[in-house]
Amino acid sequence: MSTTMDPAGAAPHLASAARTDAPPAIVLDKVNKWYGSMHVLRDVTLSVATGERVVVCGPSGSGKSTMIRCINRLEQHQEGRIIVDNMELTDDTRSLDAIRREVGMVFQSFNLFPHLTILENCTLAPIWVRHMPKKEADELAMHYLSRVKIPEQANKYPGQLSGGQQQRVAIARALCMKPKIMLFDEPTSALDPEMIKEVLDTMVGLAEDGMTMVCVTHEMGFARQVADRVVFMDRGEIVESGVPEQLFNDPKTDRLKTFLSQILRGH
Amino acid sequence: MAEITAEATAPRPAQDAELGHRRPPLLAVGPLAWAKANLFSSWISTAVTLALGYLLVRWTMGFIDWAFINAIWSVPVTPQGAQTQACRALGGTGACWAVVTEKHRFILFGTYPYEEHWRPAICVLLFIGLYIVSAMRRFWRPALALIWLATLAVIGVLMWGGMLGLSYVPQERWGGLVITLILATFGIALAFPLSILVALGRRSSMPAIKTLCVLYVELIRGVPLISLLFMASVMFPLFLPEGMNIDKLLRAQIAIILFAAAYLAEVVRAGLQALPRGQYEAADALGLTYWQKTGFIILPQALRLVIPPLVNTFIGFFKDTSLVLIIGIFDLLTAGKTAIVEPAWQGFGIEIYVTVGLIYFVFCFAMSRYSQGLEAELNRHRVR
Ligand SMILES: Nc1ncnc2c1ncn2[C@@H]1O[C@H](COP(=O)(O)OP(=O)(O)OP(=O)(O)O)[C@@H](O)[C@H]1O
Ligand SMILES: [Mg+2]
C-alpha cells in the first residue's frame, strides 16, 4: 500500500497495479467524432496500461461518455484509431464481438434487464456468449453476487432492489463475463448519497484486484484513493492529465481551475 | 421509572384489540355506502339511477319473455319440410329457437357431407384443445411447435380425407365454424411471427430491408381487407400459369395473413419503441449477438408492453375472417345466413344472428380474459 497519505485524511492511495511490461490495454490515437456538424471528440489521444486505473472528469457535455462508449463501440469514431486488447476497432463484427467479450461496462442508469431475475441478468451473457454450462454460470454469478454483497437477492427482480443494489448487480453482471477491462460511466450519479458509498466500495475492491478500469466520475475522493491517473476533458479535448494529487492540487489550466472550483462548490 | 415505562407500553395490545372491535358506521363503508356515494348522491343522480334502473328491468323482463318464456324450441318436420306456422303465429313476441335446433349442424359445418360431420366436429375440438394447451405457460417450450404441427396435420387429414379409409371431401364443401377457426388460427399463428420480423425490419439499419418493410406495411394498410380478398380471389389466378390453381381458401388465408401482419407489425413496433435505449446498449455491451439481444432482451419486454393492443388486433381479425363471405367462402356467418334462405325459415334471422354472435363472443371473450390474466402474470416483475 502506498505511504503517501491524502492531505484531507481520507483513505490512503492504493498501490498502482499498472504494468509497464505488458502492451497497453487501451490505445486511443487522435480519435475524432462528430454528431452531424458538432465536433464532440477532438484528437483524443490516450493510452491505458494493463492494470491501470484512469478516472475521467470534466464538465457536462465535454464528451466523456462519448469517449468511453467509443472504447466498446457503442458509438463509432470517425477518425483516428482505437486499439483495445491488441485489437483495432473496425467495422468487422468479429473483432467487435471479441472486444465486447473482454470489456465490461457499467452505466449511469444501471440498465439491468427488468424482466429477468438478478441471477438471470448475471448468467445470460456467460451462457450465450461464453457458452458456459448453466450450472457453472450460476455458480460464477453467485460468486460475484457475494462479492458485491447481495447473494441473497439472486432470485428477485431488479425492480425490487434499491438503486445502490441495482448498480452493484450491474457490476456483478459485467464481471461475470470475466472482462479484462471495466468501463464505468458515472456509476454513482443516479444514486442517493447514502448508496454511493456501497457502490464505490465495490469499485475500490475491483481496483485492489488489479482490474484495468476507466471510470467517468466526479467522486474526487474515489479518484484520489484509486486513480493512477486523472484525465480532464473539456469541449471534446483532453485538456490535462496526471496523478490525482498533482491535478487536483496544482491545476495548470484555467479550464480545470474553473471546473474544480465548481465541483468543490457543489460538494 | 421502569414501572412507568412498563405501564406505558403494556396496555397497547389491549387497546389494539379494543380498537379492532370497533366497526365503521354502516353508511361509511360497504355496499350501502357505495350506493349512496355513486347512485344517490344528488337528486339528479337519484333520478337518473331510477330511470335507468326501470329501463334495465323492463328490457331484461322483455328479453326473458322473448328468449325463454314465449320461445318455441322445436317444430314438427314433415316430408314437405319444417312446419313453422307455430313460430310465425308468435308474431315476434317469442323466439323461434326451432330454427337453431333444426339448422345448428348446418351453421357449424356448412355443406360438409352430413354423415361425415363428426370429422369437422373433432377438428373444432382439436382447435379448442390447441388453444387451451397453448394458453398454459408450462407448455411454452419448443415442443409446443411440434404439438401444433401434429394437430394441424391431423386436422388436415380429417377435413380432406382421401386416406385412412376417410372419404375425400373437396375444400368447396367445407364450411361453418371450422372455416372460421382455420382462417383465424392460421391467420394469427403465421401473421404474428411475420409481423415481428416486419417490425424489426422497419427498425433495421439496412436501408433495403427497412424500405421493403415500410412499403409492405403502408401498402397493405392502405387498402381495405375486402379489396385484398377480391384481389386474392379474382386477380391472383390471372397471374398464375394456365392450369395451375391455388385453392380459394388458401388464397383468402394468405390475404388475411398479409393484412393482419401489417397491422400487428405496427403494434409490435410501438412496443419496440417504448423500450429505453439503455436496454439495447446493455445487451450490446455484454457482447450478445443481434438475435440473442432481440430474442432474450428486446422482444420479451416489448411484447409484454403491447399485450392489450395485440389482443385487440387479434380479436378484430377473428371477426374480420367473416369478410370471406364476399368471395363465397362458407364461414360461420355465411353458413348462418344461408341457413335461413330456405322459405320455411325465412324471417328468423334474429335467432340465427344471436346464436352466431354468441359463438363469436365466446371466443373473443375468452381471448380477452386470457390476455388480462397473462398481462398481470407476465408483468409481475414490475410490481414491487
Ligand atoms: N446521440 C447524440 N446525438 C447528437 N449529439 C449527441 C449525442 N450524444 C451526445 N451528444 C452531444 O455530444 C456532446 C458530448 O456528449 P457526452 O454525453 O459525451 O458528454 P458527457 O461529458 O458525458 O456529459 P455528461 O457529464 O452530461 O454526461 C454533448 O454536447 C451532447 O449534446
Ligand atoms: Mg455522460
XYZ file of C-alpha atoms and ligand atoms in Angstrom:
683
model
C 0.000 0.000 0.000
C 1.213 3.466 -0.801
C 2.501 5.523 2.069
C 1.532 8.956 0.734
C -1.398 9.934 2.855
C -4.195 12.009 1.453
C -3.936 15.559 2.820
C -7.647 15.567 3.640
C -7.115 12.488 5.781
C -9.122 10.185 3.521
C -8.205 6.610 2.666
C -4.622 6.118 1.506
C -3.927 5.712 -2.168
C -3.871 2.159 -3.488
C -0.629 0.853 -4.891
C -0.625 1.117 -8.645
C -1.160 -2.135 -10.497
C -0.242 -0.672 -13.865
C 2.118 -2.949 -15.731
C 4.666 -1.372 -17.967
C 5.906 -4.695 -19.330
C 2.592 -5.669 -20.957
C 1.222 -3.891 -24.052
C -1.308 -1.160 -23.210
C -4.912 -2.325 -22.687
C -6.448 0.616 -24.497
C -4.941 2.997 -27.018
C -6.801 5.963 -28.454
C -4.836 7.672 -31.183
C -6.061 11.044 -32.458
C -9.686 9.984 -32.226
C -12.246 12.345 -33.721
C -16.002 12.148 -33.723
C -18.777 14.369 -34.934
C -22.520 14.350 -34.318
C -23.733 15.991 -37.503
C -21.575 19.083 -37.606
C -20.871 19.089 -33.874
C -17.299 18.080 -33.140
C -17.567 16.078 -29.908
C -14.169 14.365 -29.761
C -11.135 16.337 -30.924
C -7.872 14.475 -31.435
C -8.308 12.466 -28.270
C -5.127 10.546 -27.549
C -4.912 8.334 -24.508
C -3.133 5.143 -23.594
C -4.225 2.995 -20.668
C -1.769 0.394 -19.401
C -2.899 -3.049 -18.317
C -3.941 -2.800 -14.673
C -4.049 0.970 -14.788
C -6.962 2.901 -13.284
C -7.940 6.057 -15.085
C -10.564 8.491 -13.871
C -12.103 10.828 -16.448
C -13.713 14.053 -15.343
C -14.918 17.223 -16.983
C -17.963 19.440 -17.330
C -21.267 18.207 -18.708
C -21.256 17.772 -22.470
C -17.474 17.598 -22.671
C -17.534 14.203 -24.411
C -16.635 11.883 -21.519
C -19.449 9.451 -22.204
C -18.823 9.584 -25.917
C -15.166 8.728 -25.451
C -15.763 5.851 -23.079
C -18.542 4.496 -25.299
C -16.228 4.548 -28.291
C -13.972 2.121 -26.432
C -16.536 -0.683 -26.711
C -18.031 0.758 -29.874
C -21.437 1.692 -28.544
C -20.522 4.794 -30.526
C -18.387 4.784 -33.657
C -15.487 7.137 -34.074
C -14.885 8.650 -37.477
C -11.181 9.408 -37.474
C -8.180 8.019 -35.698
C -7.503 4.589 -34.266
C -8.785 2.776 -31.194
C -6.977 -0.380 -30.138
C -8.407 -2.435 -27.298
C -6.694 -5.557 -26.020
C -4.447 -5.515 -29.110
C -7.417 -5.485 -31.478
C -8.214 -2.471 -33.581
C -11.867 -1.381 -33.615
C -13.159 -1.543 -37.173
C -16.438 -2.339 -38.863
C -15.529 -6.014 -38.732
C -18.158 -7.565 -36.478
C -15.991 -10.478 -35.402
C -13.372 -8.308 -33.788
C -16.186 -6.231 -32.301
C -17.706 -9.307 -30.644
C -14.281 -10.316 -29.375
C -13.681 -6.887 -27.873
C -17.093 -6.660 -26.242
C -16.461 -10.006 -24.569
C -13.361 -8.547 -22.922
C -14.742 -5.151 -21.971
C -17.370 -4.797 -19.247
C -19.463 -1.663 -18.950
C -21.454 -0.137 -16.104
C -23.951 2.585 -16.930
C -25.236 5.541 -15.010
C -28.806 4.199 -15.224
C -27.865 0.583 -14.345
C -29.684 -0.840 -17.409
C -30.468 -4.135 -15.745
C -32.924 -6.317 -17.654
C -36.128 -5.813 -15.658
C -37.878 -8.968 -16.861
C -35.062 -11.255 -15.721
C -34.131 -12.120 -12.154
C -30.861 -10.875 -10.707
C -29.325 -14.301 -11.265
C -30.570 -14.486 -14.863
C -29.222 -10.996 -15.509
C -25.817 -12.265 -14.476
C -25.851 -15.633 -16.250
C -27.371 -14.657 -19.611
C -24.190 -13.457 -21.286
C -21.840 -16.135 -19.835
C -24.229 -18.834 -21.069
C -24.882 -17.425 -24.512
C -21.724 -15.508 -25.311
C -19.132 -17.560 -23.432
C -21.073 -20.834 -23.923
C -20.689 -21.714 -20.282
C -22.818 -24.567 -18.861
C -25.748 -23.204 -16.856
C -24.617 -24.711 -13.565
C -21.172 -23.205 -13.876
C -22.663 -19.835 -14.838
C -24.943 -19.951 -11.787
C -22.002 -20.627 -9.509
C -19.966 -17.861 -11.102
C -22.875 -15.431 -10.752
C -23.340 -16.329 -7.093
C -19.621 -15.828 -6.555
C -19.726 -12.293 -7.941
C -23.051 -11.502 -6.268
C -21.395 -12.447 -2.976
C -18.504 -10.189 -3.856
C -20.838 -7.247 -4.315
C -22.548 -8.406 -1.110
C -26.042 -9.247 -2.372
C -26.162 -13.030 -2.889
C -29.477 -13.196 -1.019
C -31.205 -11.092 -3.711
C -30.411 -13.536 -6.513
C -33.979 -14.554 -7.220
C -35.552 -11.127 -7.028
C -36.252 -8.858 -9.962
C -34.288 -5.613 -10.458
C -37.361 -3.518 -9.691
C -37.414 -4.925 -6.168
C -33.904 -3.646 -5.356
C -32.638 -0.257 -4.240
C -30.601 1.837 -6.661
C -27.325 1.019 -4.965
C -28.118 -2.680 -5.016
C -29.071 -2.495 -8.681
C -25.800 -0.821 -9.554
C -23.872 -3.489 -7.663
C -25.772 -6.142 -9.620
C -24.811 -4.313 -12.808
C -21.179 -4.520 -11.753
C -21.524 -8.219 -10.941
C -23.228 -8.801 -14.275
C -20.311 -7.243 -16.116
C -17.780 -9.167 -14.011
C -19.468 -12.484 -14.814
C -18.083 -12.117 -18.331
C -14.594 -12.097 -16.758
C -13.641 -8.936 -18.635
C -10.084 -7.691 -18.825
C -11.219 -4.071 -18.821
C -14.073 -2.361 -16.993
C -15.652 0.886 -18.147
C -17.773 2.949 -15.766
C -19.874 5.879 -16.972
C -20.866 7.930 -13.930
C -21.887 4.832 -11.972
C -22.955 6.779 -8.892
C -24.606 9.845 -10.426
C -28.109 8.405 -10.307
C -27.814 7.289 -6.692
C -28.892 8.792 -3.408
C -25.909 9.859 -1.292
C -26.279 7.016 1.203
C -25.977 4.464 -1.602
C -22.960 5.980 -3.319
C -20.527 4.562 -0.780
C -21.614 0.946 -1.224
C -21.040 1.183 -4.977
C -17.709 2.985 -4.613
C -16.552 0.379 -2.089
C -17.296 -2.327 -4.631
C -15.259 -0.455 -7.220
C -12.358 0.011 -4.809
C -12.436 -3.747 -4.269
C -12.134 -4.248 -8.009
C -9.206 -1.852 -8.181
C -7.459 -3.760 -5.398
C -7.697 -6.872 -7.566
C -5.782 -5.166 -10.337
C -8.617 -4.641 -12.824
C -7.930 -2.238 -15.687
C -10.515 0.492 -15.184
C -11.641 3.612 -16.992
C -14.130 5.481 -14.889
C -16.037 8.658 -15.611
C -16.885 10.112 -12.245
C -16.918 13.295 -10.232
C -16.246 11.462 -6.969
C -12.984 13.166 -6.125
C -12.412 11.074 -3.015
C -12.608 7.944 -5.142
C -10.257 9.452 -7.725
C -7.689 10.322 -5.066
C -7.871 6.895 -3.492
C -7.897 4.738 -6.599
C -6.829 6.550 -9.754
C -3.342 6.145 -11.155
C -4.173 8.995 -13.450
C -6.919 11.564 -13.800
C -7.881 12.857 -17.215
C -9.685 16.171 -17.503
C -11.787 16.702 -20.617
C -13.427 19.852 -21.864
C -15.224 20.530 -25.151
C -14.149 17.213 -26.631
C -10.459 17.539 -25.836
C -8.211 16.100 -23.185
C -7.014 19.290 -21.573
C -4.884 17.968 -18.762
C -3.939 14.659 -17.244
C -1.775 13.488 -14.382
C -1.751 11.794 -10.991
C -4.702 12.921 -8.847
C -2.670 14.878 -6.284
C -0.944 16.962 -8.900
C -4.055 17.544 -10.996
C -6.334 18.487 -8.119
C -3.856 20.438 -6.018
C -1.988 22.172 -8.782
C -4.182 22.656 -11.870
C -2.276 24.155 -14.798
C -5.095 25.406 -16.988
C -7.836 27.884 -16.258
C -10.447 25.482 -17.534
C -9.514 22.892 -14.928
C -9.323 25.557 -12.213
C -12.844 26.704 -13.070
C -14.091 23.132 -13.168
C -12.530 22.242 -9.821
C -13.938 25.319 -8.138
C -17.396 24.430 -9.459
C -17.082 20.841 -8.247
C -15.933 21.951 -4.810
C -18.740 24.437 -4.546
C -21.168 21.718 -5.475
C -19.969 19.490 -2.657
C -39.173 4.664 36.251
C -39.115 1.124 34.993
C -42.679 0.680 36.178
C -43.851 3.702 34.333
C -42.213 2.516 31.129
C -43.837 -0.835 31.571
C -47.170 0.855 32.213
C -46.834 2.938 29.104
C -46.170 0.006 26.838
C -48.219 -2.713 28.469
C -51.754 -1.544 27.694
C -51.070 -1.346 23.992
C -52.166 -4.803 22.856
C -55.372 -4.491 24.828
C -56.072 -1.151 23.231
C -55.444 -2.579 19.782
C -57.818 -5.423 20.459
C -60.413 -2.935 21.607
C -59.872 -0.814 18.509
C -60.193 -3.888 16.349
C -63.749 -4.419 17.600
C -64.972 -1.034 16.507
C -66.618 -1.178 13.154
C -67.040 1.893 10.967
C -70.656 3.097 10.713
C -72.687 1.144 8.194
C -73.204 4.169 5.974
C -69.472 4.883 5.641
C -68.268 1.675 4.002
C -69.811 -1.368 2.389
C -72.405 -1.683 -0.376
C -74.834 0.788 1.166
C -72.230 3.494 1.354
C -71.117 2.731 -2.185
C -74.687 3.040 -3.444
C -75.168 6.294 -1.584
C -71.967 7.789 -2.950
C -72.336 6.567 -6.512
C -76.031 6.247 -7.244
C -77.929 8.637 -4.976
C -75.505 11.456 -4.242
C -77.831 14.190 -5.544
C -81.390 14.434 -6.799
C -80.184 14.333 -10.431
C -78.174 11.240 -9.876
C -81.098 9.673 -7.985
C -83.432 10.423 -10.901
C -81.002 9.005 -13.469
C -80.444 5.904 -11.339
C -84.172 5.282 -11.016
C -84.869 5.884 -14.726
C -82.048 3.627 -15.897
C -82.976 1.009 -13.314
C -86.553 0.999 -14.618
C -85.398 0.595 -18.239
C -82.974 -2.139 -17.280
C -85.687 -4.117 -15.527
C -88.138 -3.614 -18.409
C -85.649 -4.748 -21.027
C -84.449 -7.704 -19.026
C -88.009 -8.896 -18.449
C -88.839 -8.347 -22.106
C -85.822 -10.316 -23.179
C -86.570 -13.167 -20.795
C -90.140 -13.294 -22.127
C -88.895 -13.363 -25.724
C -85.956 -15.710 -25.293
C -87.371 -18.201 -22.822
C -90.999 -17.901 -21.739
C -92.662 -17.405 -25.136
C -89.986 -19.218 -27.106
C -90.563 -22.266 -29.280
C -87.769 -24.790 -29.151
C -88.756 -27.201 -31.874
C -91.331 -27.640 -34.622
C -92.618 -30.761 -36.373
C -90.788 -31.688 -39.542
C -92.817 -33.411 -42.246
C -91.596 -34.697 -45.597
C -92.783 -31.374 -47.055
C -90.353 -29.525 -44.789
C -90.407 -27.893 -41.411
C -93.845 -26.733 -40.220
C -93.078 -23.265 -38.919
C -96.668 -21.978 -38.565
C -96.427 -22.053 -34.773
C -93.350 -19.842 -34.908
C -94.974 -17.399 -37.311
C -98.069 -17.248 -35.081
C -95.887 -15.787 -32.326
C -95.531 -12.644 -34.402
C -92.200 -11.798 -32.872
C -93.308 -11.991 -29.234
C -91.176 -15.086 -28.688
C -88.006 -16.517 -30.127
C -88.201 -19.367 -32.582
C -85.202 -21.362 -31.391
C -86.527 -24.193 -33.539
C -84.528 -22.675 -36.408
C -81.340 -23.158 -34.425
C -82.355 -26.651 -33.303
C -83.048 -27.515 -36.915
C -80.064 -25.802 -38.533
C -77.265 -25.966 -35.977
C -75.414 -28.689 -37.863
C -75.502 -26.536 -40.985
C -74.278 -23.457 -39.115
C -71.409 -25.375 -37.552
C -70.348 -27.481 -40.519
C -71.844 -25.876 -43.645
C -72.259 -28.136 -46.638
C -69.831 -30.746 -45.363
C -71.416 -34.196 -46.050
C -73.978 -34.767 -43.298
C -72.905 -38.251 -42.273
C -69.261 -37.061 -42.023
C -69.985 -34.199 -39.639
C -68.071 -35.947 -36.890
C -64.886 -35.048 -38.734
C -65.181 -31.251 -38.594
C -66.627 -31.639 -35.086
C -63.419 -33.329 -33.959
C -61.454 -30.612 -35.747
C -63.265 -27.902 -33.794
C -62.457 -29.727 -30.568
C -58.826 -30.126 -31.667
C -58.589 -26.395 -32.332
C -60.036 -25.584 -28.929
C -57.675 -28.072 -27.297
C -54.786 -26.452 -29.128
C -55.799 -23.021 -27.828
C -56.045 -24.304 -24.277
C -52.673 -26.051 -24.389
C -51.022 -23.010 -25.966
C -52.538 -20.792 -23.298
C -50.830 -22.656 -20.478
C -47.420 -21.288 -19.675
C -45.971 -24.621 -18.682
C -46.356 -25.760 -22.293
C -44.399 -22.780 -23.580
C -41.423 -24.746 -24.807
C -40.105 -25.764 -28.208
C -42.199 -28.942 -28.152
C -45.303 -26.771 -28.472
C -44.397 -26.129 -32.097
C -44.429 -29.888 -32.680
C -47.822 -30.178 -30.987
C -49.122 -27.509 -33.344
C -47.724 -29.195 -36.430
C -49.099 -32.571 -35.396
C -52.546 -31.203 -34.558
C -52.776 -29.215 -37.763
C -51.739 -32.288 -39.757
C -54.464 -34.360 -38.089
C -56.981 -31.597 -38.804
C -55.911 -31.540 -42.447
C -56.298 -35.307 -42.789
C -59.694 -35.250 -41.103
C -61.033 -32.414 -43.222
C -59.772 -33.611 -46.606
C -59.875 -37.317 -46.079
C -58.999 -39.456 -49.069
C -56.791 -41.634 -46.898
C -57.047 -43.978 -43.916
C -60.486 -45.025 -45.120
C -61.879 -41.484 -44.905
C -63.814 -40.338 -47.940
C -62.400 -37.361 -49.828
C -64.193 -34.065 -49.196
C -63.190 -31.234 -51.541
C -62.482 -27.891 -49.923
C -65.507 -26.281 -51.605
C -67.752 -28.295 -49.336
C -66.112 -27.246 -46.094
C -67.936 -24.626 -44.123
C -69.189 -23.127 -40.907
C -67.287 -22.766 -37.667
C -64.342 -24.872 -38.848
C -63.625 -22.422 -41.647
C -63.683 -19.518 -39.219
C -61.323 -21.328 -36.867
C -58.985 -22.351 -39.694
C -58.781 -18.809 -41.064
C -58.339 -17.246 -37.637
C -55.832 -19.767 -36.292
C -53.557 -19.869 -39.318
C -54.063 -16.157 -39.779
C -52.863 -15.244 -36.311
C -50.290 -18.017 -35.932
C -48.490 -17.011 -39.130
C -49.181 -13.274 -39.129
C -47.763 -12.778 -35.645
C -44.223 -14.048 -36.345
C -44.278 -12.296 -39.696
C -45.293 -9.059 -38.015
C -42.362 -9.330 -35.588
C -39.947 -9.691 -38.484
C -41.516 -6.728 -40.272
C -41.400 -4.593 -37.133
C -37.740 -5.464 -36.590
C -37.096 -4.807 -40.272
C -38.614 -1.361 -40.023
C -36.042 -0.505 -37.393
C -33.205 -2.138 -39.272
C -30.111 -0.149 -40.118
C -30.058 -1.755 -43.573
C -31.858 0.631 -45.937
C -33.086 -2.071 -48.338
C -34.760 -4.114 -45.618
C -36.153 -1.035 -43.969
C -37.668 0.306 -47.186
C -39.174 -3.065 -48.019
C -40.856 -3.308 -44.623
C -42.151 0.259 -44.715
C -43.550 -0.301 -48.201
C -45.212 -3.527 -47.169
C -46.905 -2.022 -44.130
C -48.011 1.143 -45.879
C -49.330 -0.633 -48.992
C -51.274 -3.315 -47.155
C -52.592 -0.961 -44.510
C -53.749 1.448 -47.170
C -56.340 -0.878 -48.715
C -59.423 -2.453 -47.171
C -59.300 -6.172 -46.394
C -62.226 -6.719 -48.734
C -60.280 -5.490 -51.719
C -57.342 -7.693 -50.760
C -59.694 -10.644 -50.620
C -61.095 -9.743 -54.025
C -57.624 -9.488 -55.445
C -56.761 -12.849 -53.942
C -59.828 -14.500 -55.380
C -60.227 -12.785 -58.760
C -56.991 -11.156 -59.839
C -54.422 -13.508 -58.390
C -55.426 -16.503 -60.580
C -54.912 -14.332 -63.664
C -51.216 -14.139 -62.894
C -50.844 -17.874 -62.487
C -49.801 -20.070 -65.399
C -52.553 -21.896 -67.244
C -53.858 -24.956 -65.407
C -52.296 -24.033 -62.102
C -54.868 -23.404 -59.445
C -54.338 -22.488 -55.866
C -57.162 -23.364 -53.560
C -59.549 -20.458 -52.940
C -59.387 -20.886 -49.174
C -55.602 -20.782 -49.269
C -55.672 -17.566 -51.284
C -58.042 -15.956 -48.805
C -55.871 -17.238 -45.992
C -52.770 -15.621 -47.492
C -54.608 -12.334 -47.919
C -55.688 -12.422 -44.282
C -52.182 -13.268 -43.062
C -50.618 -10.425 -45.048
C -53.251 -7.985 -43.867
C -53.055 -8.999 -40.220
C -49.256 -8.933 -40.229
C -49.148 -5.332 -41.426
C -51.360 -4.211 -38.561
C -49.641 -6.346 -35.952
C -46.249 -5.091 -37.121
C -47.183 -1.570 -36.121
C -48.333 -2.749 -32.708
C -45.077 -4.629 -32.188
C -43.095 -1.626 -33.383
C -44.779 0.523 -30.760
C -43.522 -1.925 -28.149
C -40.004 -1.858 -29.569
C -40.003 1.910 -29.476
C -41.171 2.055 -25.891
C -38.058 0.262 -24.646
C -35.331 2.544 -23.321
C -32.136 2.678 -25.382
C -30.196 1.518 -22.354
C -31.612 -1.979 -22.767
C -30.144 -2.250 -26.255
C -26.838 -0.809 -25.097
C -26.535 -3.088 -22.091
C -27.160 -6.113 -24.314
C -24.600 -4.860 -26.840
C -22.045 -4.158 -24.155
C -22.359 -7.748 -22.917
C -21.499 -8.995 -26.389
C -24.867 -10.558 -27.219
C -25.479 -11.015 -30.935
C -28.343 -9.219 -32.673
C -30.662 -12.227 -32.476
C -29.737 -13.025 -28.875
C -30.373 -9.429 -27.924
C -33.669 -9.402 -29.779
C -34.844 -12.780 -28.501
C -33.818 -12.527 -24.855
C -33.955 -8.841 -24.057
C -35.926 -6.780 -26.529
C -38.909 -8.860 -27.662
C -39.810 -10.317 -24.258
C -40.099 -6.803 -22.884
C -41.598 -5.149 -25.946
C -44.310 -7.779 -26.418
C -45.313 -7.653 -22.763
C -45.862 -3.946 -23.098
C -48.226 -4.352 -26.048
C -50.342 -7.296 -24.923
C -53.545 -5.198 -24.771
C -53.297 -3.739 -28.308
C -52.053 -7.082 -29.662
C -55.071 -8.926 -28.323
C -57.277 -6.110 -29.510
C -55.958 -6.721 -33.018
C -56.273 -10.499 -32.675
C -59.919 -10.149 -31.690
C -60.510 -7.801 -34.582
C -59.079 -10.336 -37.023
C -61.017 -13.215 -35.559
C -64.166 -11.348 -36.514
C -62.796 -9.993 -39.796
C -62.478 -13.533 -41.100
C -66.231 -13.250 -41.679
C -65.467 -10.966 -44.637
C -64.534 -14.012 -46.703
C -68.234 -14.425 -47.386
C -67.651 -11.828 -50.064
C -65.641 -14.279 -52.140
C -68.007 -17.143 -51.466
C -66.271 -18.974 -48.679
C -68.644 -20.584 -46.241
C -67.528 -19.390 -42.838
C -69.644 -19.368 -39.697
C -71.540 -16.181 -40.502
C -72.172 -17.129 -44.154
C -73.443 -20.526 -43.066
C -75.818 -18.789 -40.675
C -77.119 -16.502 -43.425
C -77.543 -19.400 -45.809
C -79.438 -21.421 -43.235
C -82.387 -19.026 -43.409
C -82.563 -18.827 -47.176
C -84.956 -21.794 -47.179
C -88.530 -20.400 -47.490
C -89.815 -22.180 -44.377
C -87.214 -20.444 -42.227
C -87.179 -17.025 -43.819
C -87.661 -14.248 -41.307
C -85.954 -15.967 -38.402
C -82.690 -14.114 -38.821
C -82.587 -12.701 -35.310
C -82.391 -16.118 -33.692
C -79.653 -17.190 -36.075
C -77.628 -13.999 -35.642
C -77.965 -14.104 -31.871
C -76.608 -17.646 -31.944
C -73.752 -16.879 -34.331
C -72.965 -13.725 -32.372
C -72.833 -15.767 -29.191
C -70.298 -18.157 -30.718
C -68.068 -15.261 -31.808
C -68.489 -13.702 -28.391
C -67.408 -16.828 -26.538
C -64.136 -16.997 -28.465
C -63.402 -13.278 -28.271
C -64.298 -13.015 -24.608
C -62.059 -15.977 -23.811
C -59.178 -14.245 -25.628
C -59.818 -11.031 -23.768
C -59.968 -12.633 -20.316
C -56.931 -14.748 -21.017
C -54.907 -11.744 -22.108
C -55.787 -9.878 -18.930
C -54.549 -12.763 -16.835
C -51.430 -13.122 -18.944
C -50.660 -9.434 -18.707
C -50.934 -9.485 -14.943
C -48.768 -12.577 -14.686
C -46.059 -11.508 -17.130
C -45.752 -8.047 -15.696
C -45.392 -9.257 -12.114
C -41.732 -8.220 -12.166
C -42.841 -4.608 -12.352
C -44.725 -4.838 -9.070
C -42.517 -4.101 -6.136
N -26.661 10.757 -29.908
C -26.254 12.039 -29.947
N -26.638 12.831 -30.974
C -26.234 14.117 -31.031
N -25.453 14.695 -30.113
C -25.038 13.972 -29.061
C -25.429 12.610 -28.920
N -24.887 12.123 -27.778
C -24.193 13.151 -27.239
N -24.272 14.263 -27.985
C -23.620 15.530 -27.744
O -22.243 15.284 -27.653
C -21.660 16.073 -26.655
C -20.883 15.184 -25.713
O -21.798 14.387 -25.011
P -21.373 13.376 -23.864
O -22.597 12.615 -23.486
O -20.199 12.593 -24.306
O -20.972 14.347 -22.691
P -20.549 13.999 -21.196
O -19.219 14.573 -20.990
O -20.732 12.569 -20.946
O -21.599 14.834 -20.354
P -22.356 14.454 -19.007
O -21.444 14.780 -17.890
O -23.554 15.359 -19.017
O -22.729 13.024 -19.094
C -22.770 16.832 -25.967
O -22.750 18.149 -26.442
C -24.011 16.118 -26.402
O -25.068 17.036 -26.542
Mg -22.102 11.353 -19.757
